[in-house]
Short mmCIF file of C-alpha atoms in Angstrom, two decimals:
data_model
loop_
_atom_site.label_atom_id
_atom_site.label_comp_id
_atom_site.label_asym_id
_atom_site.label_seq_id
_atom_site.Cartn_x
_atom_site.Cartn_y
_atom_site.Cartn_z
CA MET A 159 77.85 166.63 117.61
CA LYS A 160 77.54 168.99 115.22
CA ALA A 161 73.97 170.16 114.40
CA LYS A 162 72.86 168.98 110.91
CA SER A 163 72.62 172.50 109.17
CA GLU A 164 76.26 173.37 110.43
CA ALA A 165 77.60 170.20 109.13
CA ALA A 166 75.86 170.36 105.44
CA ALA A 167 77.36 174.25 105.67
CA ASP A 168 81.05 172.81 106.34
CA ALA A 169 80.29 170.40 103.25
CA ALA A 170 79.93 172.96 100.82
CA GLN A 171 82.61 175.17 102.26
CA TRP A 172 85.14 172.37 102.06
CA SER A 173 84.01 171.65 98.24
CA ARG A 174 84.55 175.37 97.53
CA LEU A 175 87.91 175.50 98.71
CA ILE A 176 89.04 172.51 96.88
CA ALA A 177 87.58 174.03 94.06
CA ALA A 178 89.86 177.36 94.86
CA VAL A 179 92.75 175.05 95.08
CA ALA A 180 92.07 173.17 91.74
CA THR A 181 91.27 176.41 89.69
CA ARG A 182 93.32 178.99 91.21
CA GLN A 183 95.85 177.48 93.25
CA ASP A 184 94.70 179.37 96.06
CA HIS A 185 96.84 179.05 99.18
CA ASP A 186 94.40 180.62 101.41
CA ALA A 187 91.93 178.22 100.51
CA PHE A 188 94.75 175.43 100.94
CA ALA A 189 95.60 176.83 104.61
CA LYS A 190 91.86 176.78 105.77
CA LEU A 191 91.56 173.02 104.57
CA PHE A 192 95.25 172.33 106.13
CA GLY A 193 94.28 173.88 109.34
CA TYR A 194 90.77 171.94 109.93
CA PHE A 195 91.96 168.42 108.22
CA ALA A 196 95.91 168.00 108.88
CA PRO A 197 95.29 167.63 112.82
CA ARG A 198 92.03 165.32 112.02
CA MET A 199 94.61 163.20 109.50
CA LYS A 200 97.02 163.02 112.35
CA THR A 201 94.78 161.64 114.56
CA PHE A 202 93.54 159.20 111.43
CA MET A 203 97.00 158.15 110.81
CA GLN A 204 97.99 157.55 114.63
CA ARG A 205 94.98 155.20 115.05
CA SER A 206 96.11 153.35 111.89
CA GLY A 207 99.48 151.84 114.37
CA VAL A 208 101.99 154.21 113.18
CA SER A 209 104.41 156.55 115.31
CA GLU A 210 103.34 160.30 116.32
CA ALA A 211 106.10 161.74 114.47
CA ARG A 212 104.98 159.63 111.23
CA ALA A 213 101.74 160.46 111.52
CA ASP A 214 102.29 164.19 111.44
CA GLU A 215 104.57 163.45 108.27
CA LEU A 216 101.85 161.17 106.82
CA ALA A 217 99.14 164.22 107.59
CA GLN A 218 101.24 166.55 105.64
CA GLU A 219 101.52 164.25 103.05
CA THR A 220 97.86 163.87 102.71
CA LEU A 221 97.53 167.47 102.45
CA LEU A 222 100.16 167.87 99.87
CA ALA A 223 98.15 165.05 97.72
CA ILE A 224 94.78 167.03 98.29
CA TRP A 225 96.79 170.00 96.69
CA ARG A 226 98.03 168.17 93.88
CA LYS A 227 94.83 166.09 93.32
CA ALA A 228 92.56 168.91 93.66
CA SER A 229 91.47 169.29 90.01
CA LEU A 230 90.22 165.16 90.47
CA PHE A 231 87.83 165.91 92.84
CA ASP A 232 84.24 165.58 91.51
CA PRO A 233 81.55 166.90 93.63
CA SER A 234 78.81 164.97 91.71
CA ARG A 235 80.57 161.78 92.78
CA GLY A 236 80.63 162.45 96.78
CA SER A 237 81.06 164.86 99.26
CA ALA A 238 84.45 166.93 99.99
CA SER A 239 85.09 165.13 103.12
CA ALA A 240 84.27 161.15 101.73
CA TRP A 241 87.29 161.99 98.65
CA ILE A 242 89.48 163.60 101.44
CA PHE A 243 89.00 160.13 103.31
CA THR A 244 89.96 158.59 100.17
CA VAL A 245 93.26 160.34 99.46
CA ALA A 246 93.84 159.58 103.14
CA ARG A 247 93.30 155.67 103.11
CA ASN A 248 95.16 155.42 99.86
CA LEU A 249 98.12 157.04 101.21
CA ARG A 250 97.59 155.04 104.36
CA ILE A 251 97.73 151.84 102.42
CA ASP A 252 100.80 152.98 100.71
CA ALA A 253 102.71 153.87 104.05
CA LEU A 254 101.69 150.54 105.68
CA ARG A 255 102.70 148.57 102.95
CA ARG A 256 106.26 150.46 102.89
CA GLU A 257 106.59 150.08 106.75
CA LYS A 258 105.88 146.17 106.12
CA ASP A 259 108.32 146.05 103.39
CA LEU A 260 111.17 148.16 103.57
CA SER A 261 113.35 146.49 100.65
CA ALA A 262 109.95 147.23 98.38
CA TYR A 263 111.25 150.48 95.99
CA GLU A 264 108.34 149.51 93.54
CA GLU A 265 106.18 152.65 92.75
CA PHE A 266 102.74 151.55 94.66
CA ASP A 267 99.55 152.75 92.49
CA VAL A 268 97.14 152.84 95.24
CA ASP A 269 94.81 155.09 93.46
CA ALA A 270 94.41 152.67 90.48
CA GLU A 271 93.43 149.95 92.97
CA PHE A 272 90.21 151.92 93.57
CA GLN A 273 89.44 152.55 90.26
CA VAL A 274 86.95 149.41 88.89
CA ASP A 275 84.24 151.90 87.70
CA GLU A 276 84.42 151.48 84.09
CA SER A 277 81.08 150.99 82.66
CA PRO A 278 79.11 153.56 84.93
CA LEU A 279 75.01 153.63 84.65
CA PRO A 280 73.80 156.87 83.11
CA ASP A 281 72.45 157.72 86.67
CA SER A 282 75.09 156.48 88.65
CA ARG A 283 75.85 160.17 89.60
CA LEU A 284 72.32 161.11 90.60
CA ALA A 285 72.20 158.23 92.85
CA ALA A 286 75.80 159.22 94.20
CA ALA A 287 74.05 162.31 95.25
CA GLN A 288 71.41 160.66 96.72
CA ALA A 289 72.99 158.18 98.61
CA GLN A 290 75.23 161.37 100.22
CA ALA A 291 71.92 162.97 101.07
CA ARG A 292 71.01 159.38 102.85
CA VAL A 293 74.21 158.74 104.44
CA ARG A 294 74.17 162.49 106.22
CA ALA A 295 70.76 162.23 107.45
CA GLU A 296 71.23 158.38 108.91
CA LEU A 297 74.59 159.66 110.55
CA ALA A 298 73.06 162.69 112.21
CA LYS A 299 70.52 160.18 113.73
CA LEU A 300 73.32 158.14 115.15
CA SER A 301 74.57 158.97 118.49
CA GLN A 302 78.25 159.90 119.65
CA GLU A 303 79.06 156.46 120.83
CA GLN A 304 77.72 154.83 117.48
CA LEU A 305 79.68 157.08 115.47
CA ARG A 306 82.64 156.50 117.45
CA ALA A 307 81.89 152.92 117.12
CA ILE A 308 81.69 152.87 113.44
CA GLU A 309 85.24 154.90 112.63
CA LEU A 310 86.36 151.32 114.51
CA SER A 311 86.04 149.69 111.08
CA PHE A 312 88.13 152.10 109.40
CA TYR A 313 91.12 150.46 110.98
CA GLU A 314 93.35 147.55 111.03
CA GLU A 315 92.49 145.13 114.23
CA LYS A 316 95.86 146.01 115.82
CA GLY A 317 94.24 149.83 115.98
CA HIS A 318 91.59 148.93 118.30
CA ALA A 319 92.78 148.51 121.44
CA GLU A 320 94.14 152.03 120.77
CA ILE A 321 90.98 153.21 120.10
CA ALA A 322 89.14 151.58 123.07
CA LYS A 323 92.01 153.21 125.29
CA THR A 324 91.21 156.76 123.81
CA LEU A 325 87.35 156.26 124.10
CA GLN A 326 88.18 154.86 127.98
CA ILE A 327 86.32 151.81 127.24
CA PRO A 328 86.87 148.03 127.35
CA LEU A 329 87.73 146.53 123.99
CA GLY A 330 85.01 144.03 123.99
CA THR A 331 82.39 147.09 124.78
CA ALA A 332 84.00 148.64 121.80
CA LYS A 333 83.65 145.64 119.53
CA SER A 334 79.94 144.79 120.49
CA ARG A 335 79.47 148.94 119.86
CA LEU A 336 81.16 148.31 116.29
CA ARG A 337 78.73 145.38 115.83
CA LEU A 338 75.57 147.35 116.54
CA ALA A 339 76.56 150.34 114.70
CA MET A 340 77.70 148.07 111.34
CA ARG A 341 74.25 146.23 112.03
CA ARG A 342 72.59 149.95 111.41
CA LEU A 343 74.71 150.77 108.96
CA SER A 344 74.21 147.42 106.86
CA LYS A 345 70.49 148.05 107.20
CA LEU A 346 71.18 151.41 105.35
CA LEU A 347 73.60 149.72 103.06
CA GLY A 348 71.20 146.77 102.53
CA GLU A 349 68.05 149.15 101.55
CA LEU A 350 70.27 150.48 98.39
CA ARG A 351 69.90 146.98 96.85
CA MET B 171 72.52 137.69 83.41
CA THR B 172 71.96 139.73 86.86
CA ILE B 173 74.53 139.16 89.45
CA GLN B 174 72.87 137.30 92.15
CA HIS B 175 75.68 136.79 94.59
CA HIS B 176 77.36 139.76 96.90
CA PRO B 177 79.87 140.29 99.22
CA SER B 178 79.02 141.03 102.67
CA GLU B 179 78.40 144.52 104.09
CA ALA B 180 81.53 143.80 106.11
CA LEU B 181 83.60 143.13 103.07
CA LEU B 182 82.29 146.02 101.20
CA THR B 183 83.05 148.22 104.13
CA ALA B 184 86.82 146.50 104.57
CA PHE B 185 87.40 147.36 100.92
CA ALA B 186 86.57 150.73 101.40
CA ALA B 187 88.57 151.23 104.55
CA GLY B 188 91.28 149.52 102.46
CA THR B 189 92.07 146.79 105.21
CA LEU B 190 91.64 143.92 102.62
CA ASP B 191 95.16 142.04 101.58
CA ARG B 192 95.65 142.45 97.75
CA GLY B 193 94.31 139.21 96.93
CA GLN B 194 90.65 139.76 98.66
CA HIS B 195 91.17 143.65 97.26
CA ALA B 196 91.55 142.20 93.69
CA ALA B 197 88.62 139.58 94.15
CA ILE B 198 86.25 142.40 95.60
CA ALA B 199 87.34 144.98 92.85
CA THR B 200 86.31 142.64 90.02
CA HIS B 201 82.96 141.99 91.16
CA LEU B 202 82.33 145.91 91.55
CA VAL B 203 83.68 146.02 87.81
CA SER B 204 80.50 144.47 86.97
CA CYS B 205 78.04 145.36 89.97
CA PRO B 206 76.72 149.10 89.80
CA HIS B 207 75.00 148.25 92.90
CA CYS B 208 77.73 147.40 95.22
CA ARG B 209 79.73 150.33 94.00
CA ALA B 210 76.98 152.55 95.28
CA ARG B 211 77.82 150.93 98.59
CA ILE B 212 81.04 151.32 98.57
CA SER B 213 80.65 155.13 98.02
CA LEU B 214 77.99 155.06 100.88
CA VAL B 215 81.04 153.80 103.01
CA GLU B 216 83.71 156.50 101.80
CA GLU B 217 80.67 158.97 102.60
CA VAL B 218 80.74 157.50 106.23
CA GLY B 219 84.72 157.65 106.51
CA GLY B 220 84.73 160.98 105.49
CA GLU B 221 82.07 161.76 108.00
CA ALA B 222 84.14 159.87 110.74
CA LEU B 223 87.36 161.62 109.59
CA ALA B 224 85.60 165.00 109.72
CA ASN B 225 84.72 164.52 113.64
CA LEU B 226 87.92 162.94 114.67
CA ASP B 227 89.18 164.77 117.29
CA PRO B 228 92.29 166.80 116.36
CA SER B 229 95.85 166.01 117.13
CA ALA B 230 98.30 168.88 116.97
CA MET B 231 100.67 169.23 114.09
CA SER B 232 104.16 169.62 115.00
CA SER B 233 105.53 173.37 114.72
CA GLY B 234 106.18 174.62 111.45
CA ALA B 235 104.09 171.59 109.70
CA TYR B 236 102.30 173.96 107.50
CA ASP B 237 105.16 176.03 106.27
CA ARG B 238 106.87 172.81 105.59
CA VAL B 239 104.19 171.95 103.20
CA LYS B 240 103.43 175.26 101.88
CA ALA B 241 107.40 175.40 100.70
CA ARG B 242 106.66 172.14 98.96
CA LEU B 243 103.48 173.35 97.20
CA ASN B 244 106.04 176.04 95.69
CA GLU B 245 108.34 173.58 94.77
CA LEU B 246 106.14 172.01 92.85
CA GLY B 247 105.29 174.73 90.75
CA GLU B 248 102.21 176.47 90.54
CA SER B 249 100.04 174.35 88.79
CA PRO B 250 98.75 171.10 90.59
CA GLU B 251 100.14 168.14 89.04
CA ILE B 252 98.23 165.67 87.45
CA VAL B 253 98.89 162.46 88.53
CA ALA B 254 100.15 160.44 85.27
CA THR B 255 98.28 157.28 84.97
CA SER B 256 101.28 154.66 83.87
CA ALA B 257 100.06 151.98 80.90
CA PRO B 258 102.49 148.98 81.33
CA VAL B 259 101.62 146.38 79.04
CA GLU B 260 98.49 144.20 80.42
CA ALA B 261 99.15 140.94 80.83
CA LEU B 262 95.48 139.43 80.99
CA ASN B 263 93.92 141.52 78.34
CA ASP B 264 92.07 138.62 76.85
CA VAL B 265 89.83 137.53 80.29
CA PRO B 266 87.05 139.56 80.51
CA GLY B 267 85.53 141.47 83.55
CA LEU B 268 88.77 142.33 85.35
CA PRO B 269 89.76 145.59 86.64
CA ALA B 270 92.56 147.58 85.28
CA PHE B 271 95.07 146.88 87.83
CA VAL B 272 94.49 143.41 88.05
CA ARG B 273 94.97 142.98 84.39
CA ARG B 274 98.39 144.75 84.64
CA TYR B 275 99.83 142.23 87.53
CA PRO B 276 102.37 139.83 85.98
CA VAL B 277 101.07 136.29 85.49
CA GLY B 278 102.45 132.39 85.31
CA PRO B 279 101.91 129.91 82.62
CA TRP B 280 98.70 128.12 83.10
CA LYS B 281 99.00 124.94 84.83
CA TRP B 282 97.09 121.60 84.85
CA ILE B 283 95.89 120.52 88.15
CA ALA B 284 93.07 118.12 88.29
CA PRO B 285 91.28 116.70 85.23
CA ARG B 286 89.93 119.45 82.94
CA THR B 287 91.00 122.17 85.38
CA HIS B 288 93.91 124.51 85.06
CA LEU B 289 95.16 127.36 87.04
CA ARG B 290 97.16 130.29 86.33
CA PRO B 291 98.81 132.33 89.22
CA ILE B 292 98.63 135.96 89.13
CA LEU B 293 101.64 137.32 90.88
CA LEU B 294 101.37 140.06 93.44
CA PRO B 295 103.78 142.55 93.96
CA LYS B 296 104.13 141.43 97.79
CA ALA B 297 102.28 138.30 98.44
CA ASP B 298 101.73 138.84 102.29
CA GLY B 299 100.24 135.52 102.48
CA ALA B 300 97.83 136.31 99.95
CA ARG B 301 97.09 134.08 96.63
CA LEU B 302 95.46 135.41 93.72
CA PHE B 303 94.90 133.14 90.67
CA LEU B 304 92.57 132.02 87.74
CA LEU B 305 91.01 128.84 87.60
CA LYS B 306 89.52 127.39 84.10
CA SER B 307 87.52 124.14 83.99
CA SER B 308 85.64 122.83 81.42
CA PRO B 309 81.70 122.34 81.09
CA GLY B 310 80.18 119.66 83.09
CA THR B 311 83.69 119.08 85.64
CA THR B 312 82.98 118.63 89.51
CA LEU B 313 85.59 120.67 91.09
CA LEU B 314 87.55 118.93 93.50
CA GLU B 315 85.83 118.57 97.04
CA HIS B 316 87.86 121.06 99.21
CA THR B 317 87.94 122.59 102.53
CA HIS B 318 89.78 125.63 103.51
CA THR B 319 92.17 126.78 106.13
CA GLY B 320 91.70 130.24 105.54
CA VAL B 321 89.19 132.41 103.60
CA GLU B 322 88.58 132.13 99.80
CA MET B 323 86.58 134.38 97.46
CA THR B 324 85.88 133.53 94.03
CA CYS B 325 84.48 135.93 91.23
CA VAL B 326 83.04 134.65 87.89
CA LEU B 327 84.61 135.80 85.00
CA ALA B 328 82.97 133.63 82.17
CA GLY B 329 80.79 130.59 82.38
CA SER B 330 79.13 129.45 85.47
CA PHE B 331 79.27 126.94 87.99
CA SER B 332 76.77 125.70 90.77
CA HIS B 333 76.84 124.31 94.34
CA GLU B 334 74.25 124.13 96.99
CA SER B 335 73.85 128.14 97.90
CA GLY B 336 73.17 128.38 93.83
CA ARG B 337 74.32 129.13 90.19
CA PHE B 338 77.21 131.69 89.60
CA GLY B 339 77.51 133.56 86.66
CA PRO B 340 79.59 136.25 85.41
CA GLY B 341 80.29 139.12 88.28
CA ASP B 342 78.84 136.69 90.73
CA PHE B 343 80.92 136.50 94.21
CA ASP B 344 81.20 133.76 96.31
CA LEU B 345 82.92 133.26 99.55
CA GLY B 346 84.36 130.14 101.66
CA ASP B 347 85.81 129.62 104.61
CA ALA B 348 86.96 126.81 107.08
CA SER B 349 83.09 125.93 107.66
CA VAL B 350 82.20 125.39 103.72
CA ASP B 351 82.75 122.22 102.18
CA HIS B 352 82.10 122.99 98.61
CA LYS B 353 80.78 120.29 95.86
CA VAL B 354 81.23 122.42 93.07
CA LEU B 355 79.86 121.51 89.65
CA VAL B 356 80.65 123.15 86.31
CA ASP B 357 77.59 124.73 84.46
CA LEU B 358 77.31 123.08 80.57
CA GLY B 359 77.87 125.24 78.08
CA GLU B 360 81.18 126.96 78.10
CA ASP B 361 84.65 126.85 79.86
CA CYS B 362 84.23 128.49 83.66
CA ILE B 363 86.74 130.99 84.40
CA CYS B 364 86.94 132.74 88.12
CA LEU B 365 89.35 134.76 89.72
CA VAL B 366 90.15 133.10 93.18
CA ALA B 367 91.79 135.00 96.06
CA MET B 368 92.74 132.90 98.63
CA GLN B 369 94.40 132.65 102.33
CA GLY B 370 96.03 129.58 103.69
CA ASN B 371 96.00 126.20 101.59
CA LEU B 372 93.26 123.94 100.24
CA ARG B 373 92.78 121.22 101.56
CA LEU B 374 91.66 118.35 99.38
CA LYS B 375 89.60 115.57 100.07
CA GLY B 376 89.98 112.29 99.07
CA LEU B 377 92.75 110.30 96.98
CA PHE B 378 92.70 112.34 93.93
CA GLY B 379 93.32 115.16 95.89
CA ARG B 380 95.84 114.01 97.81
CA ILE B 381 97.26 113.50 94.42
CA ALA B 382 96.83 116.70 92.85
CA GLN B 383 97.74 118.60 96.70
CA PRO B 384 101.58 119.24 95.47
CA PHE B 385 100.44 120.86 92.17
CA ILE B 386 98.43 123.35 94.16
CA HIS B 387 101.30 124.98 96.16
CA MET B 388 102.27 127.86 94.06
#
């Protein structure tokens, strides 16, 4: 696992790279984002139950979406990696829906389905920044195993068996680790109430 | 009124992970419209998601993947495209507390399902076993006792109701599953309107339930 300071430096660098894409359509900045995130996005997509070739395509699509939506990234609302996660998540939802129903040619506006913040509180941005700092601090305390277990919650049930295989542990162990890790996360989330 | 009843952390995590069905997603989103606390918790889960994503083991991309994407950047022109937000007719404009994407879903007509109780189906694009509807009951109505074959999520939009777990007003979220046996009383004052997401079928109990049952199937 990365040292805390290194992770924080990465986070600041990704924000700058996204800003460079948004303001200058900077290809070098985009190449760096692609180099780091596309291969990880491919892993993320593969664990969602799609084939390797499809995961490769979806990783490309996600990076393309990052290029197109870069100007929508607002660093005061969350970190660069969290924003990249939401772009990947929405694209994955769209892809899985299309896979389930090949006859659906409707345009899904998945982004709209996550826009619920119609009455932001005046202090919500400050709260977001504080939340980010808390999450980073808490995550830094988790073991690699716990972090891996938390990852399970970002995939549908059917992906869990494959993840357990990747981690070379029985599915039951993966699930109980997930429960433990989620309990820690829940405690953290609960403190925000 | 302050919100008293929130979705569980597990449900909020599933929402942020994008693994809920459309009906459940809509029910949680409706709670989020009026609950800044849960919105903050969603942001937290997204931070965790970002951290998890950034720490994944990389899988080698196919050869030429970057060049293929780069070619498409040029196709799109130099300025990154801002995604246009479409503004179709909002069928549910008159209902308070719904997120915009739910207001845009097409709806069926109000249907009588029980004394002083009406149901209006919201037509999800692809139902994948999920149902979503508005339920409106007059003040003082005792809702039919029922159990569920699946999970039922309720978010109050107007008015309020009470059952064993307390009083539920606008923004409050209630979860029922096969183990819950609801006896719900609509509070006095105004009509109670709720958004309800359901998996499986309702099982109404008692003679009246058996008569009303066919009307519940949408």
